[in-house]
């Protein structure tokens, strides 16, 4: 019989932030992390103010219709009747009872959503949601995701990865490549794949067939380097600088030892990705000061040559795959014509939350696996073109975001009060009130405290942070951020200030 793991202590459950830069510069002998990763999962439940919370990892966001129905049943029978979509394309259940762990585990196992109990928190894989569903030529990142997930679950070492360690599989359009992953597979126009480590713009070119195994080996190599650093790092960007610089060389050595041919590719990081440069080598940079010669890893000799095959060709107006480019947004809500003659529906959830009834509507409309996106949306594939418009209209009537003109489009929020003990405001209510005062422009994220749980990754966005007593700090993050906040109060003044910040030009201040 399956048994749920003990609940975690009340710690941040959505935080995925880089450590302070000063901490990154500390000696490797001063650990950045003094405790294990308490990130919740489907078996390790988190205790929140509104009950217990379960987070289910969905590699590439994929869910069969049967699995989606199982989650709706779990939300209604065991939780508060809602499903929360996360910024990594996963699903959370909230308001769970104190003794439901074993029942939830059994339900998820029966639905095929728990292939490995020991690895359930490390299956953090995001993939380009529209790959193969729109008219852009694309790499088969869904196949990569399935292969990588199987490799992760079969690797005893991989079970030691943090629940925050992230793999991103980008089909060449540059969407998930800007999400700050620890290991990124980026498809290129020549048919090859670049393996990028952390925020490094450089990478290692491999064949598509070798890409999933290369990603696994990169994750396992991170564990070795992190242990050697003594830092307790959970993510690549948390490694002390000298070890971060060694990591890419160690990954290349490991790939060569595994018989995977590589070629070094020097590329600039994607502009506008918002990725922290962090530790590690960059284009034209060597080990740099502070590295320790006695522990430098050998630079391997080049592996077998990589055959170059025809690959995706970028559409007019789009950046070439693998080249520096602004990070585009995720799938826009609406209709997506598919190459097989059907239509996919791109639908977003208001503030990332759906009722079980809304969730079932999505499952009923799908002819194939649903795809949960890192932008708190769902892709519904295989709809007959003649029925697509009416189906989308029904979803809109049910309260979902079905077009970019919706005032809810681009508005996100953390849980806030009353569900989170650390929150200083009921941010969801305040965000909903502000929606009626204006829409459009930059994405906006409302946070109940300075942890900014679930905030956007990449590009520019408006940061609205509760500071207590009905006050919020407002600033623009991303390219040339306005880091000086503007304190204001709740009510019409707050809503107008947020609306103004969302439409402020890049060169202007939100103050």
Short mmCIF file of C-alpha atoms in Angstrom, two decimals, residues 144 147 193 206-213 309:
data_model
loop_
_atom_site.label_atom_id
_atom_site.label_comp_id
_atom_site.label_asym_id
_atom_site.label_seq_id
_atom_site.Cartn_x
_atom_site.Cartn_y
_atom_site.Cartn_z
CA UNK A 144 12.37 14.29 -25.49
CA UNK A 147 12.52 9.97 -22.71
CA UNK A 193 20.38 20.53 -30.13
CA UNK A 206 24.55 17.22 -29.52
CA UNK A 207 22.26 15.17 -31.74
CA UNK A 208 18.50 15.05 -31.00
CA UNK A 209 18.82 11.35 -30.25
CA UNK A 210 21.38 12.06 -27.54
CA UNK A 211 19.65 15.14 -26.11
CA UNK A 212 17.55 13.51 -23.32
CA UNK A 213 20.49 11.45 -22.08
CA UNK A 309 20.60 17.18 -40.81
#
